[in-house]
mmCIF file with all atom_site columns, C-alpha atoms in Angstrom:
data_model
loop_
_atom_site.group_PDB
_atom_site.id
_atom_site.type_symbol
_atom_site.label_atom_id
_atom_site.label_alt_id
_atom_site.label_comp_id
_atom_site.label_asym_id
_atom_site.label_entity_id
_atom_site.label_seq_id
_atom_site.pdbx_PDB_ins_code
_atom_site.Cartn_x
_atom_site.Cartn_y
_atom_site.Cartn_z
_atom_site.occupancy
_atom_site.B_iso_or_equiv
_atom_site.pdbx_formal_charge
_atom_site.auth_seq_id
_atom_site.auth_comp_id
_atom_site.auth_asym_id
_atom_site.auth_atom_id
_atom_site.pdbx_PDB_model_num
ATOM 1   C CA . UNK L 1 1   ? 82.566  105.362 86.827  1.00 97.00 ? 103 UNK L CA 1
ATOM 2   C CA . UNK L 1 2   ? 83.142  104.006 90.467  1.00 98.00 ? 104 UNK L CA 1
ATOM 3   C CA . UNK L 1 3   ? 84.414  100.602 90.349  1.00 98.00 ? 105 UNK L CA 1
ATOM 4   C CA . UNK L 1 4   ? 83.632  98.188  93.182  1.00 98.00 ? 106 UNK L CA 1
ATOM 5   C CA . UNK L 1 5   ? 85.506  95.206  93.537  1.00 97.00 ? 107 UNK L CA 1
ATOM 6   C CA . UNK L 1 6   ? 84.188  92.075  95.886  1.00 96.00 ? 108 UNK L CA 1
ATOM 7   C CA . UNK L 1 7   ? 83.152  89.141  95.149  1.00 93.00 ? 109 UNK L CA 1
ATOM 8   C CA . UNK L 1 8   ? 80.639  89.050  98.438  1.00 93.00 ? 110 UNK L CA 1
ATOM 9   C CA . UNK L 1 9   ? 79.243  92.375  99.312  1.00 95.00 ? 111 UNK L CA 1
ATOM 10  C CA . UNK L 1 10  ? 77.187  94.166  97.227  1.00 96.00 ? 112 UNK L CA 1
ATOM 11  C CA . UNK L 1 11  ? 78.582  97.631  95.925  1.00 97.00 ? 113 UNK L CA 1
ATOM 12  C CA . UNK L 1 12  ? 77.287  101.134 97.025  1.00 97.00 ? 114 UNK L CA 1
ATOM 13  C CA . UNK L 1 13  ? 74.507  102.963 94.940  1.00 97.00 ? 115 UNK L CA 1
ATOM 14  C CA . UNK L 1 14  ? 76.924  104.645 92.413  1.00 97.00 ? 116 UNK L CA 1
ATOM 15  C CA . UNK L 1 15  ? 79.287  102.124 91.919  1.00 98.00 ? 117 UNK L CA 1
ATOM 16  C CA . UNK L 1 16  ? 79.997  99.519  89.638  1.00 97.00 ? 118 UNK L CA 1
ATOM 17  C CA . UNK L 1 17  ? 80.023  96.035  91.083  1.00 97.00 ? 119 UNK L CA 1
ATOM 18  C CA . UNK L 1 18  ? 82.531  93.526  89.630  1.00 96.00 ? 120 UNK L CA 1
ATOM 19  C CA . UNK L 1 19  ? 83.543  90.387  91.092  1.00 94.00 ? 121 UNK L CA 1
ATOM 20  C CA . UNK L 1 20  ? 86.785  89.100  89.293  1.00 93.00 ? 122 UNK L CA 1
ATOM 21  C CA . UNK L 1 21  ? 90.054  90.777  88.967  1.00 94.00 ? 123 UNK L CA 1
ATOM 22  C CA . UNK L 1 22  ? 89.975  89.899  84.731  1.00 93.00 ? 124 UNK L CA 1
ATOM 23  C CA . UNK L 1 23  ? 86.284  92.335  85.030  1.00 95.00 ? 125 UNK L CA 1
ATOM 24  C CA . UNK L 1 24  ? 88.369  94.907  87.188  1.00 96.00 ? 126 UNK L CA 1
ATOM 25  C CA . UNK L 1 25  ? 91.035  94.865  84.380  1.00 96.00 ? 127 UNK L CA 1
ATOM 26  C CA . UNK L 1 26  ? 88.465  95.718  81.712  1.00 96.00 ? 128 UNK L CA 1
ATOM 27  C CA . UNK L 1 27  ? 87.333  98.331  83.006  1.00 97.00 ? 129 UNK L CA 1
ATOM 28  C CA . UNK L 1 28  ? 90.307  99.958  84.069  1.00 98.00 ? 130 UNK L CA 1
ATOM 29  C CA . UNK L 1 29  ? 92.038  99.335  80.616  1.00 97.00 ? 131 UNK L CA 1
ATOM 30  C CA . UNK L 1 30  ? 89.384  101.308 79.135  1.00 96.00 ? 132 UNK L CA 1
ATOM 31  C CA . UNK L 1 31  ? 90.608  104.420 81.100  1.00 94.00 ? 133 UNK L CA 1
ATOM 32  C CA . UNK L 1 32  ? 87.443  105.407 82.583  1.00 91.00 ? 134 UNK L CA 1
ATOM 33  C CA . UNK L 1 33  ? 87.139  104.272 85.892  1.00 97.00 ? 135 UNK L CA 1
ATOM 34  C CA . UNK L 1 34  ? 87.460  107.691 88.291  1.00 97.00 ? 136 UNK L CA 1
ATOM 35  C CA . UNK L 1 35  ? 87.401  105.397 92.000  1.00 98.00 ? 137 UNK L CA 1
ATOM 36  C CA . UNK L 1 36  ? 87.850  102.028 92.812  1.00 98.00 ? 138 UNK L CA 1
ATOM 37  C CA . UNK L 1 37  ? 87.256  100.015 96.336  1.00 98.00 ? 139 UNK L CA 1
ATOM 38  C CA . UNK L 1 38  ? 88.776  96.925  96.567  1.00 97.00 ? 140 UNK L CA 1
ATOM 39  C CA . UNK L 1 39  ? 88.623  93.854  98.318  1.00 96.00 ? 141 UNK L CA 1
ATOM 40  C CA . UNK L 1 40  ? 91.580  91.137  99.020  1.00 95.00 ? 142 UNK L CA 1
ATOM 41  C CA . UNK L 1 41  ? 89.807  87.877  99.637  1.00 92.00 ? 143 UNK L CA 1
ATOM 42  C CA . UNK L 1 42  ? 88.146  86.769  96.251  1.00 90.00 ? 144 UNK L CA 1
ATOM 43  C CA . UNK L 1 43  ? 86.761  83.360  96.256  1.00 77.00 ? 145 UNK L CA 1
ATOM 44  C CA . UNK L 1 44  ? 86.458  80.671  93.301  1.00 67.00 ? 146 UNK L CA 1
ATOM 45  C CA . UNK L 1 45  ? 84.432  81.931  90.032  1.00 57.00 ? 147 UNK L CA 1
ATOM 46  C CA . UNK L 1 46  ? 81.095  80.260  89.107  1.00 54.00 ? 148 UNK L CA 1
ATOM 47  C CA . UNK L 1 47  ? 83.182  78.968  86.439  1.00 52.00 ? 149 UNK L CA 1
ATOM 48  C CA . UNK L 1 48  ? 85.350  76.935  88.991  1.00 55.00 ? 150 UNK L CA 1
ATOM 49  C CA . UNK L 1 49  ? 82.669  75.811  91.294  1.00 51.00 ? 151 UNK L CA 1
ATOM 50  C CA . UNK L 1 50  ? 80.400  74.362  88.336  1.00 52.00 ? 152 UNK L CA 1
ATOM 51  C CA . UNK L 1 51  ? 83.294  71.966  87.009  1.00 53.00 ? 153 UNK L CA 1
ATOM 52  C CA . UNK L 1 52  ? 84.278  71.085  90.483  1.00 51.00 ? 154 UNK L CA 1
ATOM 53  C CA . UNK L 1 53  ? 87.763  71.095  90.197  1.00 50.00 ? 155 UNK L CA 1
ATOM 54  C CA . UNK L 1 54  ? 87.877  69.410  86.842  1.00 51.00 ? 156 UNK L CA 1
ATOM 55  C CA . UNK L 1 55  ? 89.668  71.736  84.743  1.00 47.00 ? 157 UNK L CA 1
ATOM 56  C CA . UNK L 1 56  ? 89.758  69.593  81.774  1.00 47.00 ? 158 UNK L CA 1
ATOM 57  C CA . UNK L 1 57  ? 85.875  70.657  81.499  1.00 45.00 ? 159 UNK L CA 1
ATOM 58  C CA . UNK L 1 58  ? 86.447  74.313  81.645  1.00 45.00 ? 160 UNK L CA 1
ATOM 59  C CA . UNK L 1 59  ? 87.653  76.695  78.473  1.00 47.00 ? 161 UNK L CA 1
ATOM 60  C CA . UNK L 1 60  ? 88.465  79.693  80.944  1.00 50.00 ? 162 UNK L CA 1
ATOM 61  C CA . UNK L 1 61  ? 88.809  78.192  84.113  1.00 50.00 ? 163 UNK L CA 1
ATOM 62  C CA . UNK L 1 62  ? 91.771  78.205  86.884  1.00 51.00 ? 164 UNK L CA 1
ATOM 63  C CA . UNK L 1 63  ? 90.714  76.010  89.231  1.00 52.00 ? 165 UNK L CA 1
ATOM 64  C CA . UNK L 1 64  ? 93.332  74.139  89.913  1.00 52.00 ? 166 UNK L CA 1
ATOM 65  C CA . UNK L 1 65  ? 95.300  77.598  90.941  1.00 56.00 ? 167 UNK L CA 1
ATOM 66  C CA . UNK L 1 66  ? 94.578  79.704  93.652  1.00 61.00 ? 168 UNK L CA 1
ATOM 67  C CA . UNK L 1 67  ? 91.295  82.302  93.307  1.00 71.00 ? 169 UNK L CA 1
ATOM 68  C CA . UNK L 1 68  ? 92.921  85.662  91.946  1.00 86.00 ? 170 UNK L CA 1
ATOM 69  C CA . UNK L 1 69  ? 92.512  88.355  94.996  1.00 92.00 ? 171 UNK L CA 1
ATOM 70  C CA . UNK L 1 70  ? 92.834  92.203  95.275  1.00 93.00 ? 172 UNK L CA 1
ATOM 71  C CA . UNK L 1 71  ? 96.759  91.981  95.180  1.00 95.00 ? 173 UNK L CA 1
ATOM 72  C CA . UNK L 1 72  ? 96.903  90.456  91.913  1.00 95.00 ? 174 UNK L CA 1
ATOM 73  C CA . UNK L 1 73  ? 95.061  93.468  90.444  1.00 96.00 ? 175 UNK L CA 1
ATOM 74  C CA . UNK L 1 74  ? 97.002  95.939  92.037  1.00 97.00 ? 176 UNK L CA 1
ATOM 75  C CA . UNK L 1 75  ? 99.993  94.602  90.982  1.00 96.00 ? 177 UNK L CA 1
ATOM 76  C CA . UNK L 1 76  ? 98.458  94.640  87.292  1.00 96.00 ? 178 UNK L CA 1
ATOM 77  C CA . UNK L 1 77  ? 97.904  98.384  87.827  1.00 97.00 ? 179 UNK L CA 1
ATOM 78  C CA . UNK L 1 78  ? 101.422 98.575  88.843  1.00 96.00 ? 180 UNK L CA 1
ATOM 79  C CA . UNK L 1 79  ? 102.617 96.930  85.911  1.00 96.00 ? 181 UNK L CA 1
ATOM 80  C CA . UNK L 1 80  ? 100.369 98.360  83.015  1.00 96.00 ? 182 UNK L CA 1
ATOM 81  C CA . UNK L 1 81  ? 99.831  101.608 84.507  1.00 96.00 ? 183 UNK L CA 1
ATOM 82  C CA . UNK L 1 82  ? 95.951  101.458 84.531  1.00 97.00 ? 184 UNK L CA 1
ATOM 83  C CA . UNK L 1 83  ? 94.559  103.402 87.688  1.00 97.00 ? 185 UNK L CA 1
ATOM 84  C CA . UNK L 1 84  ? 91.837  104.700 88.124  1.00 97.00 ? 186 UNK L CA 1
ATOM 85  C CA . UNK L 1 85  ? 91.796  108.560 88.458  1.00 96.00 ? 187 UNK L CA 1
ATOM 86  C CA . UNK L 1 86  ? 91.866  108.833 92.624  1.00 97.00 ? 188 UNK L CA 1
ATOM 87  C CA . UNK L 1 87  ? 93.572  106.612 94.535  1.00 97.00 ? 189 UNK L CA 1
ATOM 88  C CA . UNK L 1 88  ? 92.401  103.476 94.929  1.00 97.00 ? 190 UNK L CA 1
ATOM 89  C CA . UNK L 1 89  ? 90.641  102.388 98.692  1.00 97.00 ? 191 UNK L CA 1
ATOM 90  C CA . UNK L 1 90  ? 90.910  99.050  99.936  1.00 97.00 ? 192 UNK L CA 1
ATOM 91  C CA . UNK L 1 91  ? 87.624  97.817  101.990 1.00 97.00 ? 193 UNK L CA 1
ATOM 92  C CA . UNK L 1 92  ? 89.011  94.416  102.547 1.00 95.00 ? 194 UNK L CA 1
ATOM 93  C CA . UNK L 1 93  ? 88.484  92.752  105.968 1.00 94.00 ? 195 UNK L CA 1
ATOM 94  C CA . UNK L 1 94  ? 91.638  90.913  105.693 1.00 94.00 ? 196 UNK L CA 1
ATOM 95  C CA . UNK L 1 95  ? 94.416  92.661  107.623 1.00 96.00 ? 197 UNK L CA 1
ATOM 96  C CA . UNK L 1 96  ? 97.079  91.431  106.248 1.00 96.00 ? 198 UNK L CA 1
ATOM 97  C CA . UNK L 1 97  ? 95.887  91.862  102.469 1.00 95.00 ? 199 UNK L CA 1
ATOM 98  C CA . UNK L 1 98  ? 94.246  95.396  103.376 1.00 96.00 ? 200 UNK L CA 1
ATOM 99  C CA . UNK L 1 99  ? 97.955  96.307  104.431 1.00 97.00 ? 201 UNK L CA 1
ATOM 100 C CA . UNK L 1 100 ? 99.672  94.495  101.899 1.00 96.00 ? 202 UNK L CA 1
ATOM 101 C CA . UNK L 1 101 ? 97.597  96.216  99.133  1.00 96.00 ? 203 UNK L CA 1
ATOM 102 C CA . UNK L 1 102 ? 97.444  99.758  100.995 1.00 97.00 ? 204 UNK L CA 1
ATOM 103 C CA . UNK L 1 103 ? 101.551 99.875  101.098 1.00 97.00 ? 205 UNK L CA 1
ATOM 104 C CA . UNK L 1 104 ? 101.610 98.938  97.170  1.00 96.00 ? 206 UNK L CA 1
ATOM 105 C CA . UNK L 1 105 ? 99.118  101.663 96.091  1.00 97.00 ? 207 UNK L CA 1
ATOM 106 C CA . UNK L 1 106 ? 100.925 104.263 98.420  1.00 96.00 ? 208 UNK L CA 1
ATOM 107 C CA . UNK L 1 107 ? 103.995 103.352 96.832  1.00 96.00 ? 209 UNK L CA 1
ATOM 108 C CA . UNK L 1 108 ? 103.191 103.257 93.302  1.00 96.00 ? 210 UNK L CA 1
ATOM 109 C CA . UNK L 1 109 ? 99.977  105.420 92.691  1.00 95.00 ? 211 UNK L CA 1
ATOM 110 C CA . UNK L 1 110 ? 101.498 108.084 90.160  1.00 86.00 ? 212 UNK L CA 1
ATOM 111 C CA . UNK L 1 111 ? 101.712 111.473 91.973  1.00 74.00 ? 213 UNK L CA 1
ATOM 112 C CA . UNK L 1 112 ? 100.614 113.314 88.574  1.00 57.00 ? 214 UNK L CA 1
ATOM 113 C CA . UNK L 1 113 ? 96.687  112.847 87.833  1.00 50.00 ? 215 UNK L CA 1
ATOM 114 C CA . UNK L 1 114 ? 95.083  110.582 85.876  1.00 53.00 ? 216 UNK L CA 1
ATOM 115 C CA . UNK L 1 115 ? 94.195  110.876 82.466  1.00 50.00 ? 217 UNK L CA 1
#
């Protein structure tokens, strides 16, 4: 599967669209994601927005911490070794994230393929 990560813009025809970084995880873990696009910048979760900051009200729900972004699930893939088969792309708009998350997966993407 091609996975699609943005919380904003819609994914391609062919690719999976996910908007959280804990969906991205998922689906990675599960070994059978062959691309992945991501983006940086990913804004609060419905979750988040319906309690209004309240976190008290929420089972799941980080509001009172900073939205997760495309960093914090390349940095998972760094540390647990889920990637997808090809290289991950980054389609943020965010130049300083793109970057940021470009030198990561050029340093750590595993030079052997995928299994």
């Amino acid at each position: 599967m091609n996975l699609w990560l943005d919380d904003v813009r819609p994914a391609p025809q062919g690719w999976l669209w996910v908007k959280t970084v804990r969906d991205a995880q998922k689906l990675l873990s599960e070994g059978k994601v062959e691309k992945a696009s991501l983006d940086h910048d990913l804004g609060p979760q419905p979750q988040c927005l319906e309690c209004e900051g309240e976190p008290q009200g929420c089972q799941e729900c980080h509001c009172h911490q900073r939205p997760s972004n495309g960093c914090d699930l390349v940095g998972w893939m760094v540390g647990s070794g889920h990637w997808p088969l090809h290289k991950p792309d980054v389609h943020s708009a965010n130049p300083v994230g793109h970057r940021h998350m470009q030198q990561i997966i050029d340093k750590h993407f595993p030079d052997t393929p995928q299994k």
